[in-house]
mmCIF file of C-alpha atoms in Angstrom:
data_model
loop_
_atom_site.group_PDB
_atom_site.id
_atom_site.type_symbol
_atom_site.label_atom_id
_atom_site.label_comp_id
_atom_site.label_asym_id
_atom_site.label_seq_id
_atom_site.Cartn_x
_atom_site.Cartn_y
_atom_site.Cartn_z
ATOM 1 C CA MET A 144 0.043 -0.413 0.101
ATOM 2 C CA ARG A 145 1.543 3.155 -0.971
ATOM 3 C CA LEU A 146 2.024 5.751 2.113
ATOM 4 C CA SER A 147 0.943 9.169 1.781
ATOM 5 C CA ARG A 148 3.983 11.125 1.224
ATOM 6 C CA PHE A 149 4.240 15.113 1.966
ATOM 7 C CA TYR A 150 6.753 17.575 2.203
ATOM 8 C CA ILE A 151 8.128 19.193 5.095
ATOM 9 C CA ASP A 152 9.974 22.531 5.505
ATOM 10 C CA THR A 153 12.215 21.645 7.976
ATOM 11 C CA GLN A 154 14.886 19.810 8.709
ATOM 12 C CA LEU A 155 14.382 15.966 9.394
ATOM 13 C CA THR A 156 15.479 13.937 11.785
ATOM 14 C CA LEU A 157 15.118 10.360 12.770
ATOM 15 C CA GLY A 158 13.186 10.181 16.025
ATOM 16 C CA GLU A 159 10.074 12.312 17.702
ATOM 17 C CA GLN A 160 9.589 15.242 15.786
ATOM 18 C CA ALA A 161 6.624 17.963 15.686
ATOM 19 C CA LEU A 162 5.770 18.672 12.163
ATOM 20 C CA PRO A 163 5.275 22.783 11.441
ATOM 21 C CA GLU A 164 2.189 24.272 11.976
ATOM 22 C CA THR A 165 1.392 24.457 8.238
ATOM 23 C CA ALA A 166 1.841 20.722 7.543
ATOM 24 C CA ALA A 167 0.213 19.591 11.125
ATOM 25 C CA HIS A 168 -3.265 21.210 10.040
ATOM 26 C CA TYR A 169 -3.422 19.695 6.478
ATOM 27 C CA MET A 170 -2.964 16.303 8.045
ATOM 28 C CA ALA A 171 -4.993 16.731 11.123
ATOM 29 C CA LYS A 172 -7.523 19.203 9.801
ATOM 30 C CA VAL A 173 -8.256 18.206 6.205
ATOM 31 C CA LEU A 174 -6.683 14.671 5.822
ATOM 32 C CA ARG A 175 -8.188 13.547 9.631
ATOM 33 C CA LEU A 176 -5.255 11.677 9.761
ATOM 34 C CA LYS A 177 -4.866 9.776 12.949
ATOM 35 C CA SER A 178 -2.207 8.577 15.349
ATOM 36 C CA GLY A 179 -0.924 5.152 14.197
ATOM 37 C CA ASP A 180 -0.904 6.447 10.582
ATOM 38 C CA ALA A 181 2.290 5.651 8.641
ATOM 39 C CA VAL A 182 3.904 8.367 6.986
ATOM 40 C CA GLN A 183 6.626 9.157 4.078
ATOM 41 C CA LEU A 184 8.315 12.653 4.695
ATOM 42 C CA PHE A 185 10.636 14.071 2.810
ATOM 43 C CA ASP A 186 12.648 17.588 3.592
ATOM 44 C CA GLY A 187 13.846 18.207 -0.148
ATOM 45 C CA SER A 188 17.535 17.516 1.098
ATOM 46 C CA GLY A 189 17.372 14.394 -1.213
ATOM 47 C CA HIS A 190 16.631 11.801 1.528
ATOM 48 C CA GLU A 191 13.435 10.267 2.049
ATOM 49 C CA PHE A 192 11.666 9.291 5.909
ATOM 50 C CA ARG A 193 9.109 6.924 6.791
ATOM 51 C CA GLY A 194 7.467 7.050 10.161
ATOM 52 C CA VAL A 195 4.095 6.965 11.925
ATOM 53 C CA LEU A 196 1.709 9.851 13.301
ATOM 54 C CA SER A 197 2.595 9.346 17.179
ATOM 55 C CA GLU A 198 0.473 12.105 18.466
ATOM 56 C CA VAL A 199 -2.662 14.468 16.570
ATOM 57 C CA ASN A 200 -4.433 17.241 18.827
ATOM 58 C CA LYS A 201 -5.831 20.152 17.952
ATOM 59 C CA LYS A 202 -2.635 21.797 18.464
ATOM 60 C CA ALA A 203 0.388 19.889 17.100
ATOM 61 C CA VAL A 204 1.198 16.848 14.962
ATOM 62 C CA HIS A 205 4.301 14.554 15.981
ATOM 63 C CA VAL A 206 5.494 11.961 14.120
ATOM 64 C CA HIS A 207 8.019 9.066 14.893
ATOM 65 C CA LEU A 208 10.328 8.706 11.733
ATOM 66 C CA SER A 209 12.056 4.769 11.967
ATOM 67 C CA GLU A 210 13.660 4.588 8.665
ATOM 68 C CA GLN A 211 15.550 7.204 6.386
ATOM 69 C CA PHE A 212 16.856 6.528 2.854
ATOM 70 C CA ALA A 213 18.382 7.897 -0.238
ATOM 71 C CA GLY A 214 15.168 9.570 -2.086
ATOM 72 C CA GLN A 215 14.634 9.530 -6.100
ATOM 73 C CA ALA A 216 17.887 11.204 -7.955
ATOM 74 C CA ASP A 217 17.432 14.262 -9.414
ATOM 75 C CA SER A 218 18.400 14.202 -13.566
ATOM 76 C CA PRO A 219 22.325 14.957 -14.591
ATOM 77 C CA LEU A 220 21.119 17.999 -16.595
ATOM 78 C CA HIS A 221 20.264 20.617 -14.501
ATOM 79 C CA ILE A 222 17.863 23.084 -16.057
ATOM 80 C CA HIS A 223 16.708 26.451 -16.208
ATOM 81 C CA LEU A 224 13.132 27.447 -17.311
ATOM 82 C CA GLY A 225 12.458 30.929 -18.218
ATOM 83 C CA GLN A 226 9.009 30.910 -18.883
ATOM 84 C CA VAL A 227 7.078 34.306 -19.429
ATOM 85 C CA LEU A 228 3.797 34.575 -17.642
ATOM 86 C CA SER A 229 0.497 33.445 -19.169
ATOM 87 C CA ARG A 230 -3.206 34.083 -17.635
ATOM 88 C CA GLY A 231 -5.562 32.314 -15.682
ATOM 89 C CA GLU A 232 -4.274 28.674 -14.967
ATOM 90 C CA ARG A 233 -1.666 28.584 -17.837
ATOM 91 C CA MET A 234 0.949 28.961 -15.588
ATOM 92 C CA ASP A 235 0.234 26.739 -12.938
ATOM 93 C CA TRP A 236 -0.160 24.480 -15.228
ATOM 94 C CA ALA A 237 3.394 24.917 -17.129
ATOM 95 C CA ILE A 238 5.136 25.070 -13.354
ATOM 96 C CA GLN A 239 3.532 21.660 -12.247
ATOM 97 C CA LYS A 240 4.205 19.903 -15.205
ATOM 98 C CA ALA A 241 7.741 21.199 -15.735
ATOM 99 C CA THR A 242 8.730 19.699 -12.365
ATOM 100 C CA GLU A 243 6.901 16.265 -12.641
ATOM 101 C CA LEU A 244 9.870 16.833 -15.592
ATOM 102 C CA GLY A 245 12.201 17.789 -13.273
ATOM 103 C CA VAL A 246 13.140 20.896 -13.421
ATOM 104 C CA ASN A 247 15.518 22.912 -11.496
ATOM 105 C CA ARG A 248 14.577 26.425 -11.560
ATOM 106 C CA ILE A 249 11.750 28.384 -12.723
ATOM 107 C CA THR A 250 11.997 32.091 -13.626
ATOM 108 C CA PRO A 251 8.404 33.744 -14.661
ATOM 109 C CA LEU A 252 9.221 36.755 -17.155
ATOM 110 C CA PHE A 253 7.936 39.800 -18.177
ATOM 111 C CA SER A 254 7.933 40.116 -21.786
ATOM 112 C CA GLU A 255 6.816 42.682 -24.623
ATOM 113 C CA ARG A 256 3.851 40.347 -25.515
ATOM 114 C CA CYS A 257 2.783 39.382 -22.017
ATOM 115 C CA GLU A 258 -0.453 40.409 -20.792
ATOM 116 C CA VAL A 259 0.207 39.771 -17.348
ATOM 117 C CA ARG A 260 0.809 42.349 -14.637
ATOM 118 C CA LEU A 261 1.485 41.725 -11.045
ATOM 119 C CA SER A 262 1.999 44.119 -7.919
ATOM 120 C CA ASP A 263 4.699 43.961 -5.549
ATOM 121 C CA GLU A 264 2.185 42.516 -2.905
ATOM 122 C CA ARG A 265 0.081 40.226 -5.723
ATOM 123 C CA GLN A 266 3.286 39.436 -7.040
ATOM 124 C CA ASP A 267 4.503 37.825 -3.564
ATOM 125 C CA LYS A 268 1.304 35.728 -2.773
ATOM 126 C CA ARG A 269 1.685 34.765 -6.388
ATOM 127 C CA LEU A 270 5.092 33.268 -5.710
ATOM 128 C CA GLN A 271 4.086 31.918 -2.906
ATOM 129 C CA HIS A 272 1.191 29.942 -5.139
ATOM 130 C CA TRP A 273 3.783 28.914 -7.504
ATOM 131 C CA GLN A 274 6.266 27.222 -4.613
ATOM 132 C CA GLN A 275 3.094 25.337 -3.156
ATOM 133 C CA VAL A 276 1.734 24.026 -7.071
ATOM 134 C CA ALA A 277 5.935 23.095 -7.300
ATOM 135 C CA ILE A 278 5.896 21.254 -3.447
ATOM 136 C CA SER A 279 2.410 19.506 -4.180
ATOM 137 C CA ALA A 280 3.808 17.791 -7.647
ATOM 138 C CA CYS A 281 6.880 16.979 -6.036
ATOM 139 C CA GLU A 282 4.717 15.070 -3.881
ATOM 140 C CA GLN A 283 2.297 13.554 -6.469
ATOM 141 C CA CYS A 284 4.940 12.679 -8.417
ATOM 142 C CA GLY A 285 8.004 11.007 -6.213
ATOM 143 C CA ARG A 286 10.573 14.029 -6.577
ATOM 144 C CA SER A 287 13.242 14.085 -3.382
ATOM 145 C CA SER A 288 14.127 17.823 -4.049
ATOM 146 C CA VAL A 289 11.896 20.858 -4.687
ATOM 147 C CA PRO A 290 12.602 23.457 -7.592
ATOM 148 C CA GLN A 291 13.142 26.587 -6.627
ATOM 149 C CA ILE A 292 10.306 29.132 -8.241
ATOM 150 C CA LEU A 293 12.439 32.390 -8.620
ATOM 151 C CA PRO A 294 10.516 36.200 -8.205
ATOM 152 C CA PRO A 295 9.038 37.231 -11.480
ATOM 153 C CA GLN A 296 11.810 39.261 -13.307
ATOM 154 C CA ALA A 297 12.200 40.730 -17.203
ATOM 155 C CA LEU A 298 12.886 39.019 -19.565
ATOM 156 C CA SER A 299 16.305 40.918 -20.802
ATOM 157 C CA ASP A 300 17.532 40.677 -17.361
ATOM 158 C CA TRP A 301 17.310 37.188 -17.076
ATOM 159 C CA GLN A 302 18.929 36.286 -20.364
ATOM 160 C CA ALA A 303 21.473 39.012 -19.540
ATOM 161 C CA ALA A 304 22.385 36.235 -16.559
ATOM 162 C CA ARG A 305 22.394 32.970 -17.935
ATOM 163 C CA ASP A 306 25.889 30.864 -18.576
ATOM 164 C CA GLU A 307 24.889 28.008 -18.927
ATOM 165 C CA ASP A 308 26.179 25.723 -21.504
ATOM 166 C CA LEU A 309 23.157 25.387 -23.569
ATOM 167 C CA ARG A 310 20.727 27.854 -23.950
ATOM 168 C CA LEU A 311 17.949 27.650 -26.063
ATOM 169 C CA VAL A 312 14.907 29.965 -27.183
ATOM 170 C CA LEU A 313 12.031 28.265 -28.684
ATOM 171 C CA HIS A 314 10.756 29.908 -31.998
ATOM 172 C CA PRO A 315 9.685 28.296 -35.317
ATOM 173 C CA GLU A 316 11.819 29.610 -37.792
ATOM 174 C CA HIS A 317 15.625 28.895 -38.395
ATOM 175 C CA ALA A 318 15.380 26.870 -36.255
ATOM 176 C CA GLN A 319 18.090 23.584 -35.895
ATOM 177 C CA PRO A 320 17.047 20.469 -34.761
ATOM 178 C CA ILE A 321 17.935 20.013 -31.069
ATOM 179 C CA ALA A 322 19.118 16.471 -31.520
ATOM 180 C CA SER A 323 21.966 17.947 -33.196
ATOM 181 C CA LEU A 324 23.210 19.828 -30.540
ATOM 182 C CA ALA A 325 26.168 18.803 -28.045
ATOM 183 C CA LYS A 326 25.073 17.269 -24.615
ATOM 184 C CA PRO A 327 25.172 20.175 -22.101
ATOM 185 C CA GLN A 328 25.240 19.808 -18.148
ATOM 186 C CA ARG A 329 23.359 22.434 -17.714
ATOM 187 C CA LEU A 330 20.388 24.154 -19.887
ATOM 188 C CA ALA A 331 18.518 27.522 -20.041
ATOM 189 C CA LEU A 332 14.976 26.873 -21.688
ATOM 190 C CA LEU A 333 13.047 30.238 -22.495
ATOM 191 C CA ILE A 334 9.399 30.080 -23.131
ATOM 192 C CA GLY A 335 7.210 32.669 -24.677
ATOM 193 C CA PRO A 336 4.296 33.975 -23.861
ATOM 194 C CA GLU A 337 0.783 33.331 -25.759
ATOM 195 C CA GLY A 338 1.589 36.134 -28.193
ATOM 196 C CA GLY A 339 4.786 34.381 -28.883
ATOM 197 C CA LEU A 340 8.186 36.788 -28.131
ATOM 198 C CA SER A 341 8.878 40.144 -30.902
ATOM 199 C CA ASP A 342 11.465 39.358 -33.472
ATOM 200 C CA ALA A 343 13.456 41.867 -31.137
ATOM 201 C CA GLU A 344 13.378 39.541 -28.330
ATOM 202 C CA VAL A 345 14.109 36.409 -30.159
ATOM 203 C CA ALA A 346 17.323 38.977 -31.416
ATOM 204 C CA ALA A 347 18.366 39.974 -28.350
ATOM 205 C CA ALA A 348 18.369 36.444 -26.789
ATOM 206 C CA CYS A 349 20.186 35.008 -29.899
ATOM 207 C CA ALA A 350 22.821 37.844 -28.995
ATOM 208 C CA ALA A 351 23.280 36.632 -25.878
ATOM 209 C CA GLY A 352 23.948 33.056 -26.522
ATOM 210 C CA PHE A 353 20.505 31.339 -27.280
ATOM 211 C CA SER A 354 20.439 29.021 -29.983
ATOM 212 C CA GLN A 355 16.415 28.736 -31.327
ATOM 213 C CA ALA A 356 15.221 25.443 -31.069
ATOM 214 C CA CYS A 357 11.580 23.936 -32.948
ATOM 215 C CA PHE A 358 10.097 21.034 -31.906
ATOM 216 C CA GLY A 359 7.868 19.814 -34.834
ATOM 217 C CA PRO A 360 5.330 21.718 -37.618
ATOM 218 C CA ARG A 361 2.854 22.982 -35.133
ATOM 219 C CA VAL A 362 2.606 26.131 -32.997
ATOM 220 C CA LEU A 363 2.035 24.778 -29.247
ATOM 221 C CA ARG A 364 0.674 26.560 -26.690
ATOM 222 C CA THR A 365 2.691 28.663 -23.975
ATOM 223 C CA GLU A 366 1.898 25.985 -21.499
ATOM 224 C CA THR A 367 2.454 23.003 -23.814
ATOM 225 C CA ALA A 368 5.998 24.484 -25.233
ATOM 226 C CA PRO A 369 8.033 23.469 -21.823
ATOM 227 C CA ILE A 370 6.394 20.396 -21.913
ATOM 228 C CA VAL A 371 7.217 19.114 -24.996
ATOM 229 C CA ALA A 372 10.833 20.867 -24.639
ATOM 230 C CA LEU A 373 11.813 19.205 -21.329
ATOM 231 C CA SER A 374 10.545 15.275 -22.040
ATOM 232 C CA LEU A 375 12.289 15.695 -25.477
ATOM 233 C CA ALA A 376 15.762 17.022 -23.404
ATOM 234 C CA GLN A 377 15.216 15.120 -20.974
ATOM 235 C CA GLN A 378 15.101 11.766 -23.440
ATOM 236 C CA LEU A 379 18.547 13.368 -25.231
ATOM 237 C CA TRP A 380 20.863 14.580 -22.475
ATOM 238 C CA GLY A 381 18.689 13.462 -18.890
ATOM 239 C CA ASP A 382 17.331 10.599 -17.166
ATOM 240 C CA PHE A 383 14.430 9.611 -18.940
#
């Protein structure tokens, strides 16, 4: 029987341990777990822990962890995804699936045709929300490490700071087959907005060392493109 698996935002050790308030509330109030229920926990360090809930009450949840083991190894390909912000649930979808596909970092981006605008307060709330989307995806897919969701920034600033040995911008014109590229250790992947990147932005990306890449004859939606690109990258150079 598969154990309930949870991310705990604090360092875990064998033995008795009180769980953070958010995790304790979710287990006790939402899932209604009880003392004696078996759980599997991870803290993002790469280790997994098994144990049982030793105390569940209105004030606290305690767990007794009796087993520690190595978690799921990360892909040998380190991927930083630059995803231009999209409306509605499209951004959540892109972050969720990118997490399942092994991305290490995600930076939401503002571009010329980006239709999303965020105040400082709203940006902070969205950042917390996106990080939780990634955490939930890790809990579901078995990842032992959690990708970092970085604060949104301008596309020009993000691409100027890139130093990965392979940098790709998805663009349907003048693209080279991805399979013809040399195997990288670190990949930066730029995904444009719903309206696409402007010619000037593509040119700026190329000037910053990005290569144009195309994945088939069809134009992909902004939330579909990272799924296809990451899948192919993992197949060619990662752990698929």
